[in-house]
PDB file of C-alpha atoms and ligand atoms in Angstrom:
ATOM      1  CA  MET A   1     107.283 107.758  62.516  1.00  0.00           C
ATOM      2  CA  LYS A   2     109.698 108.209  65.371  1.00  0.00           C
ATOM      3  CA  HIS A   3     110.936 104.883  66.729  1.00  0.00           C
ATOM      4  CA  LYS A   4     111.204 104.528  70.503  1.00  0.00           C
ATOM      5  CA  LYS A   5     114.202 102.523  71.606  1.00  0.00           C
ATOM      6  CA  LEU A   6     113.616  99.959  74.325  1.00  0.00           C
ATOM      7  CA  THR A   7     115.922  99.806  77.296  1.00  0.00           C
ATOM      8  CA  THR A   8     116.140  97.067  79.903  1.00  0.00           C
ATOM      9  CA  GLY A   9     114.418  99.451  82.298  1.00  0.00           C
ATOM     10  CA  THR A  10     111.501  99.859  79.908  1.00  0.00           C
ATOM     11  CA  LEU A  11     111.158  96.093  79.580  1.00  0.00           C
ATOM     12  CA  VAL A  12     111.189  95.627  83.335  1.00  0.00           C
ATOM     13  CA  ALA A  13     108.568  98.358  83.713  1.00  0.00           C
ATOM     14  CA  LEU A  14     106.524  96.695  80.985  1.00  0.00           C
ATOM     15  CA  GLY A  15     106.743  93.342  82.737  1.00  0.00           C
ATOM     16  CA  LEU A  16     105.656  94.798  86.054  1.00  0.00           C
ATOM     17  CA  SER A  17     102.777  96.689  84.498  1.00  0.00           C
ATOM     18  CA  ILE A  18     101.406  93.455  83.027  1.00  0.00           C
ATOM     19  CA  GLN A  19     100.715  92.344  86.578  1.00  0.00           C
ATOM     20  CA  SER A  20      99.177  95.553  87.811  1.00  0.00           C
ATOM     21  CA  LEU A  21      98.125  97.646  84.837  1.00  0.00           C
ATOM     22  CA  TYR A  22      97.875  95.064  82.128  1.00  0.00           C
ATOM     23  CA  ALA A  23      95.631  97.233  79.985  1.00  0.00           C
ATOM     24  CA  VAL A  24      98.401  99.814  79.757  1.00  0.00           C
ATOM     25  CA  ALA A  25     100.855  97.039  78.992  1.00  0.00           C
ATOM     26  CA  ILE A  26      98.701  95.809  76.121  1.00  0.00           C
ATOM     27  CA  ALA A  27      98.421  99.332  74.742  1.00  0.00           C
ATOM     28  CA  GLU A  28     102.212  99.693  74.986  1.00  0.00           C
ATOM     29  CA  THR A  29     102.782  96.351  73.283  1.00  0.00           C
ATOM     30  CA  GLU A  30     100.466  97.321  70.442  1.00  0.00           C
ATOM     31  CA  LYS A  31     102.288 100.595  70.053  1.00  0.00           C
ATOM     32  CA  LEU A  32     105.603  98.736  69.983  1.00  0.00           C
ATOM     33  CA  SER A  33     104.331  96.437  67.233  1.00  0.00           C
ATOM     34  CA  GLU A  34     103.792  99.337  64.842  1.00  0.00           C
ATOM     35  CA  PRO A  35     107.395 100.048  63.754  1.00  0.00           C
ATOM     36  CA  LYS A  36     108.535  98.312  60.583  1.00  0.00           C
ATOM     37  CA  GLU A  37     111.873  96.883  61.821  1.00  0.00           C
ATOM     38  CA  HIS A  38     110.606  93.334  62.235  1.00  0.00           C
ATOM     39  CA  SER A  39     113.769  91.625  63.406  1.00  0.00           C
ATOM     40  CA  HIS A  40     114.282  94.203  66.115  1.00  0.00           C
ATOM     41  CA  MET A  41     110.675  94.019  67.316  1.00  0.00           C
ATOM     42  CA  HIS A  42     110.746  90.239  67.310  1.00  0.00           C
ATOM     43  CA  HIS A  43     113.692  90.345  69.661  1.00  0.00           C
ATOM     44  CA  ASN A  44     111.821  92.693  72.016  1.00  0.00           C
ATOM     45  CA  HIS A  45     108.722  90.561  71.980  1.00  0.00           C
ATOM     46  CA  LYS A  46     110.687  87.516  72.993  1.00  0.00           C
ATOM     47  CA  ALA A  47     112.340  89.360  75.841  1.00  0.00           C
ATOM     48  CA  ASN A  48     108.970  90.666  76.981  1.00  0.00           C
ATOM     49  CA  ASN A  49     107.334  87.232  76.878  1.00  0.00           C
ATOM     50  CA  LYS A  50     110.130  85.728  78.899  1.00  0.00           C
ATOM     51  CA  LEU A  51     109.786  88.469  81.472  1.00  0.00           C
ATOM     52  CA  SER A  52     106.026  88.056  81.900  1.00  0.00           C
ATOM     53  CA  GLU A  53     106.372  84.274  82.214  1.00  0.00           C
ATOM     54  CA  GLY A  54     108.968  84.763  84.921  1.00  0.00           C
ATOM     55  CA  THR A  55     106.835  87.281  86.749  1.00  0.00           C
ATOM     56  CA  CYS A  56     103.451  85.630  86.518  1.00  0.00           C
ATOM     57  CA  GLY A  57     104.069  81.903  86.126  1.00  0.00           C
ATOM     58  CA  SER A  58     102.685  79.834  83.290  1.00  0.00           C
ATOM     59  CA  GLY A  59      99.001  79.718  84.290  1.00  0.00           C
ATOM     60  CA  MET A  60      98.024  83.111  83.011  1.00  0.00           C
ATOM     61  CA  ARG A  61      95.561  84.102  80.317  1.00  0.00           C
ATOM     62  CA  MET A  62      95.129  87.733  79.446  1.00  0.00           C
ATOM     63  CA  ASP A  63      93.287  89.827  76.879  1.00  0.00           C
ATOM     64  CA  MET A  64      91.569  93.191  76.656  1.00  0.00           C
ATOM     65  CA  ASP A  65      88.604  91.902  78.709  1.00  0.00           C
ATOM     66  CA  GLY A  66      90.741  90.944  81.674  1.00  0.00           C
ATOM     67  CA  MET A  67      92.724  87.970  82.863  1.00  0.00           C
ATOM     68  CA  VAL A  68      92.845  84.670  84.666  1.00  0.00           C
ATOM     69  CA  MET A  69      95.979  84.118  86.698  1.00  0.00           C
ATOM     70  CA  HIS A  70      97.356  80.849  88.115  1.00  0.00           C
ATOM     71  CA  GLU A  71      94.621  78.730  86.602  1.00  0.00           C
ATOM     72  CA  ASN A  72      94.949  75.027  87.442  1.00  0.00           C
ATOM     73  CA  ILE A  73      92.669  72.655  85.556  1.00  0.00           C
ATOM     74  CA  ASP A  74      94.328  69.252  85.987  1.00  0.00           C
ATOM     75  CA  ASN A  75      97.109  69.380  88.557  1.00  0.00           C
ATOM     76  CA  ILE A  76      95.631  67.561  91.569  1.00  0.00           C
ATOM     77  CA  PRO A  77      97.086  68.687  94.917  1.00  0.00           C
ATOM     78  CA  LYS A  78      99.358  66.011  96.439  1.00  0.00           C
ATOM     79  CA  ASP A  79      97.108  65.614  99.511  1.00  0.00           C
ATOM     80  CA  CYS A  80      94.052  64.779  97.353  1.00  0.00           C
ATOM     81  CA  ALA A  81      93.563  61.242  96.044  1.00  0.00           C
ATOM     82  CA  GLU A  82      91.108  62.524  93.456  1.00  0.00           C
ATOM     83  CA  ILE A  83      88.803  65.395  92.580  1.00  0.00           C
ATOM     84  CA  SER A  84      85.920  65.306  95.106  1.00  0.00           C
ATOM     85  CA  GLU A  85      83.435  67.398  93.138  1.00  0.00           C
ATOM     86  CA  GLU A  86      83.155  69.558  90.050  1.00  0.00           C
ATOM     87  CA  ILE A  87      81.508  72.819  90.950  1.00  0.00           C
ATOM     88  CA  THR A  88      80.830  76.017  89.040  1.00  0.00           C
ATOM     89  CA  LEU A  89      80.270  79.220  90.959  1.00  0.00           C
ATOM     90  CA  GLU A  90      78.505  81.891  88.945  1.00  0.00           C
ATOM     91  CA  ILE A  91      79.426  85.129  90.630  1.00  0.00           C
ATOM     92  CA  LYS A  92      78.238  88.612  89.766  1.00  0.00           C
ATOM     93  CA  ALA A  93      79.992  91.806  90.758  1.00  0.00           C
ATOM     94  CA  GLY A  94      78.759  95.357  90.662  1.00  0.00           C
ATOM     95  CA  VAL A  95      77.769  98.516  92.434  1.00  0.00           C
ATOM     96  CA  LYS A  96      74.111  97.408  92.496  1.00  0.00           C
ATOM     97  CA  TYR A  97      74.934  94.441  94.751  1.00  0.00           C
ATOM     98  CA  SER A  98      76.033  96.838  97.494  1.00  0.00           C
ATOM     99  CA  GLU A  99      72.489  98.151  97.942  1.00  0.00           C
ATOM    100  CA  PRO A 100      71.452  95.804 100.806  1.00  0.00           C
ATOM    101  CA  TYR A 101      74.542  96.727 102.845  1.00  0.00           C
ATOM    102  CA  PRO A 102      74.704 100.313 104.169  1.00  0.00           C
ATOM    103  CA  GLY A 103      78.189 101.818 104.073  1.00  0.00           C
ATOM    104  CA  THR A 104      79.326  99.754 101.083  1.00  0.00           C
ATOM    105  CA  VAL A 105      79.745 100.920  97.503  1.00  0.00           C
ATOM    106  CA  PHE A 106      80.681  97.701  95.661  1.00  0.00           C
ATOM    107  CA  GLY A 107      79.391  94.179  96.115  1.00  0.00           C
ATOM    108  CA  LEU A 108      78.944  90.634  94.920  1.00  0.00           C
ATOM    109  CA  ASP A 109      75.652  88.788  94.475  1.00  0.00           C
ATOM    110  CA  SER A 110      76.929  86.396  97.144  1.00  0.00           C
ATOM    111  CA  HIS A 111      79.754  86.911  99.624  1.00  0.00           C
ATOM    112  CA  SER A 112      80.172  83.338 100.876  1.00  0.00           C
ATOM    113  CA  TRP A 113      80.385  80.039  98.979  1.00  0.00           C
ATOM    114  CA  HIS A 114      80.691  76.443 100.204  1.00  0.00           C
ATOM    115  CA  VAL A 115      82.619  73.726  98.405  1.00  0.00           C
ATOM    116  CA  LYS A 116      84.229  70.403  99.328  1.00  0.00           C
ATOM    117  CA  PRO A 117      87.921  69.828 100.000  1.00  0.00           C
ATOM    118  CA  CYS A 118      89.687  68.672  96.803  1.00  0.00           C
ATOM    119  CA  ALA A 119      86.953  70.260  94.671  1.00  0.00           C
ATOM    120  CA  ARG A 120      87.661  71.480  91.192  1.00  0.00           C
ATOM    121  CA  VAL A 121      86.098  74.929  91.234  1.00  0.00           C
ATOM    122  CA  THR A 122      85.247  76.890  88.123  1.00  0.00           C
ATOM    123  CA  VAL A 123      84.450  80.530  88.757  1.00  0.00           C
ATOM    124  CA  LYS A 124      82.353  82.312  86.169  1.00  0.00           C
ATOM    125  CA  PHE A 125      82.879  85.914  87.167  1.00  0.00           C
ATOM    126  CA  THR A 126      80.579  88.518  85.635  1.00  0.00           C
ATOM    127  CA  ASN A 127      81.352  92.163  86.155  1.00  0.00           C
ATOM    128  CA  GLU A 128      78.257  94.315  85.630  1.00  0.00           C
ATOM    129  CA  ASP A 129      80.042  97.638  86.126  1.00  0.00           C
ATOM    130  CA  GLU A 130      82.016  99.631  83.579  1.00  0.00           C
ATOM    131  CA  ILE A 131      85.092  99.611  85.824  1.00  0.00           C
ATOM    132  CA  ARG A 132      87.475  96.741  86.647  1.00  0.00           C
ATOM    133  CA  HIS A 133      86.646  94.178  89.323  1.00  0.00           C
ATOM    134  CA  GLN A 134      88.545  91.154  90.558  1.00  0.00           C
ATOM    135  CA  TRP A 135      87.841  87.850  92.232  1.00  0.00           C
ATOM    136  CA  MET A 136      91.072  87.150  94.051  1.00  0.00           C
ATOM    137  CA  LEU A 137      91.492  84.120  96.300  1.00  0.00           C
ATOM    138  CA  HIS A 138      94.349  83.853  98.822  1.00  0.00           C
ATOM    139  CA  GLY A 139      95.870  81.018 100.867  1.00  0.00           C
ATOM    140  CA  LEU A 140      96.216  78.262  98.260  1.00  0.00           C
ATOM    141  CA  PRO A 141      99.279  75.956  98.358  1.00  0.00           C
ATOM    142  CA  ARG A 142     102.208  77.846  96.885  1.00  0.00           C
ATOM    143  CA  TYR A 143     103.752  74.883  95.073  1.00  0.00           C
ATOM    144  CA  LEU A 144     100.697  74.939  92.793  1.00  0.00           C
ATOM    145  CA  TYR A 145      99.705  78.605  92.924  1.00  0.00           C
ATOM    146  CA  PRO A 146     102.460  81.260  92.944  1.00  0.00           C
ATOM    147  CA  GLY A 147     101.942  83.529  95.926  1.00  0.00           C
ATOM    148  CA  GLY A 148      99.132  81.212  97.064  1.00  0.00           C
ATOM    149  CA  MET A 149      96.786  83.095  94.799  1.00  0.00           C
ATOM    150  CA  PHE A 150      94.172  82.465  92.129  1.00  0.00           C
ATOM    151  CA  HIS A 151      92.906  85.567  90.407  1.00  0.00           C
ATOM    152  CA  ILE A 152      90.276  86.563  87.855  1.00  0.00           C
ATOM    153  CA  GLU A 153      89.952  90.100  86.626  1.00  0.00           C
ATOM    154  CA  ALA A 154      87.045  91.320  84.497  1.00  0.00           C
ATOM    155  CA  ASN A 155      87.669  94.600  82.783  1.00  0.00           C
ATOM    156  CA  GLY A 156      84.299  96.337  82.486  1.00  0.00           C
ATOM    157  CA  GLU A 157      80.987  94.686  81.631  1.00  0.00           C
ATOM    158  CA  THR A 158      82.188  91.202  80.785  1.00  0.00           C
ATOM    159  CA  THR A 159      82.486  87.620  82.041  1.00  0.00           C
ATOM    160  CA  LYS A 160      85.762  85.824  82.748  1.00  0.00           C
ATOM    161  CA  THR A 161      85.957  82.144  83.671  1.00  0.00           C
ATOM    162  CA  GLY A 162      88.769  80.297  85.405  1.00  0.00           C
ATOM    163  CA  THR A 163      89.357  77.021  87.242  1.00  0.00           C
ATOM    164  CA  PHE A 164      91.418  75.903  90.232  1.00  0.00           C
ATOM    165  CA  ILE A 165      91.646  72.781  92.400  1.00  0.00           C
ATOM    166  CA  LEU A 166      91.533  73.035  96.185  1.00  0.00           C
ATOM    167  CA  PRO A 167      93.724  71.026  98.553  1.00  0.00           C
ATOM    168  CA  SER A 168      92.231  68.692 101.184  1.00  0.00           C
ATOM    169  CA  SER A 169      92.217  71.070 104.162  1.00  0.00           C
ATOM    170  CA  HIS A 170      89.072  72.432 105.740  1.00  0.00           C
ATOM    171  CA  TYR A 171      89.608  76.122 105.513  1.00  0.00           C
ATOM    172  CA  THR A 172      87.974  79.529 105.014  1.00  0.00           C
ATOM    173  CA  TYR A 173      89.712  81.418 102.248  1.00  0.00           C
ATOM    174  CA  LEU A 174      89.724  85.167 101.802  1.00  0.00           C
ATOM    175  CA  VAL A 175      88.307  86.413  98.514  1.00  0.00           C
ATOM    176  CA  HIS A 176      88.446  90.061  97.596  1.00  0.00           C
ATOM    177  CA  CYS A 177      88.804  92.656  94.894  1.00  0.00           C
ATOM    178  CA  ASP A 178      92.263  94.186  95.151  1.00  0.00           C
ATOM    179  CA  ILE A 179      91.494  97.461  93.405  1.00  0.00           C
ATOM    180  CA  ALA A 180      91.996 100.375  95.790  1.00  0.00           C
ATOM    181  CA  GLN A 181      89.154 100.697  98.322  1.00  0.00           C
ATOM    182  CA  HIS A 182      86.978  98.004  96.698  1.00  0.00           C
ATOM    183  CA  MET A 183      87.466  95.490  99.520  1.00  0.00           C
ATOM    184  CA  GLU A 184      86.999  98.144 102.202  1.00  0.00           C
ATOM    185  CA  LYS A 185      83.817  99.245 100.443  1.00  0.00           C
ATOM    186  CA  GLY A 186      82.160  95.854 100.185  1.00  0.00           C
ATOM    187  CA  MET A 187      84.065  93.544  97.836  1.00  0.00           C
ATOM    188  CA  LYS A 188      85.150  91.104 100.496  1.00  0.00           C
ATOM    189  CA  ALA A 189      83.974  87.502 100.564  1.00  0.00           C
ATOM    190  CA  GLN A 190      84.935  84.018 101.698  1.00  0.00           C
ATOM    191  CA  LEU A 191      85.205  80.564 100.200  1.00  0.00           C
ATOM    192  CA  VAL A 192      84.377  77.988 102.871  1.00  0.00           C
ATOM    193  CA  VAL A 193      85.936  74.610 102.153  1.00  0.00           C
ATOM    194  CA  GLY A 194      84.483  71.653 104.058  1.00  0.00           C
ATOM    195  CA  LYS A 195      83.900  72.694 107.659  1.00  0.00           C
ATOM    196  CA  GLY A 196      85.927  75.842 107.088  1.00  0.00           C
ATOM    197  CA  ARG A 197      87.448  77.842 109.924  1.00  0.00           C
ATOM    198  CA  LYS A 198      86.100  80.969 111.550  1.00  0.00           C
ATOM    199  CA  ASP A 199      84.053  83.334 109.375  1.00  0.00           C
ATOM    200  CA  LEU A 200      86.129  86.298 108.241  1.00  0.00           C
ATOM    201  CA  SER A 201      85.265  89.784 109.474  1.00  0.00           C
ATOM    202  CA  SER A 202      83.538  92.491 107.430  1.00  0.00           C
ATOM    203  CA  ILE A 203      81.786  90.129 105.041  1.00  0.00           C
ATOM    204  CA  PRO A 204      78.723  92.060 103.831  1.00  0.00           C
ATOM    205  CA  GLY A 205      75.537  90.509 105.182  1.00  0.00           C
ATOM    206  CA  LEU A 206      77.443  87.923 107.217  1.00  0.00           C
ATOM    207  CA  THR A 207      79.857  89.328 109.784  1.00  0.00           C
ATOM    208  CA  GLU A 208      80.495  92.604 111.548  1.00  0.00           C
ATOM    209  CA  PRO A 209      83.564  94.659 110.682  1.00  0.00           C
ATOM    210  CA  LYS A 210      86.515  94.349 113.044  1.00  0.00           C
ATOM    211  CA  PHE A 211      86.805  98.125 113.193  1.00  0.00           C
ATOM    212  CA  ALA A 212      83.390  99.548 112.446  1.00  0.00           C
ATOM    213  CA  ASP A 213      82.990 102.993 110.963  1.00  0.00           C
ATOM    214  CA  THR A 214      80.820 105.193 113.115  1.00  0.00           C
ATOM    215  CA  PHE A 215      78.808 108.047 111.720  1.00  0.00           C
ATOM    216  CA  PRO A 216      77.667 110.031 114.782  1.00  0.00           C
ATOM    217  CA  ASN A 217      74.811 112.337 113.953  1.00  0.00           C
ATOM    218  CA  LYS A 218      75.534 115.680 115.591  1.00  0.00           C
ATOM    219  CA  THR A 219      72.711 117.482 113.815  1.00  0.00           C
ATOM    220  CA  SER A 220      70.036 116.704 116.403  1.00  0.00           C
ATOM    221  CA  THR A 221      72.259 117.933 119.264  1.00  0.00           C
ATOM    222  CA  ALA A 222      73.127 121.078 117.340  1.00  0.00           C
ATOM    223  CA  VAL A 223      69.474 121.810 116.565  1.00  0.00           C
ATOM    224  CA  SER A 224      68.322 121.362 120.163  1.00  0.00           C
ATOM    225  CA  THR A 225      71.178 123.544 121.423  1.00  0.00           C
ATOM    226  CA  PHE A 226      70.244 126.200 118.893  1.00  0.00           C
ATOM    227  CA  ARG A 227      66.603 125.980 119.931  1.00  0.00           C
ATOM    228  CA  SER A 228      67.312 126.232 123.642  1.00  0.00           C
ATOM    229  CA  GLU A 229      69.625 129.201 123.150  1.00  0.00           C
ATOM    230  CA  ASN A 230      67.613 131.151 120.618  1.00  0.00           C
ATOM    231  CA  ILE A 231      63.983 130.205 120.821  1.00  0.00           C
ATOM    232  CA  GLU A 232      63.062 129.166 124.307  1.00  0.00           C
TER     233      GLU A 232
HETATM  234 CU1  LIG B 301      86.306  95.748  92.443  1.00  0.00          CU
END
């Protein structure tokens, strides 16, 4: 078997792909494990692990079914005296949930959730489609959540569960699926904490889009013009 030599560039690419295309990264890693030179491969594995820790932080779990990123089970935000409530949100994602909302393709069984400030929230995210979907929350304190983000990804028909703890502020957080066009086509939601802020725009079933698509129907005009010119 031909052995592929790893360069720094390859390792960097591998590290980056863990964030975006982790499935490819896993496939690559498995391929890299095949060669028999154990000492050499061990070295590469260590380098790769270091790189992914540096890129993604410590709170990351990943397997073939998907991942949970920036999970926080027991680190209470500094502005919270204690956990206010333990809440589990069971959330379903899939094409079928877009049906009530014309113009959307993807959806969630609910697009708005309410929890208390300082709540410990466990999200049980079930993807009912064969493609990837994500439940990505933005705006969390960055000293606890790198990039202010908590993220679950479910790769195909599977359930992924992850936990995070909210700070004390009353706020309305953006939740979306970051896969190309999924948010624009319906996978946009909000997590309302306490009194929240203003509802976000373009939440299916809740708020109007900021820039609505219009689908003018020219057929009726064309038909009447045709009729007046050719029949009457
Ligand atoms: Cu999606």
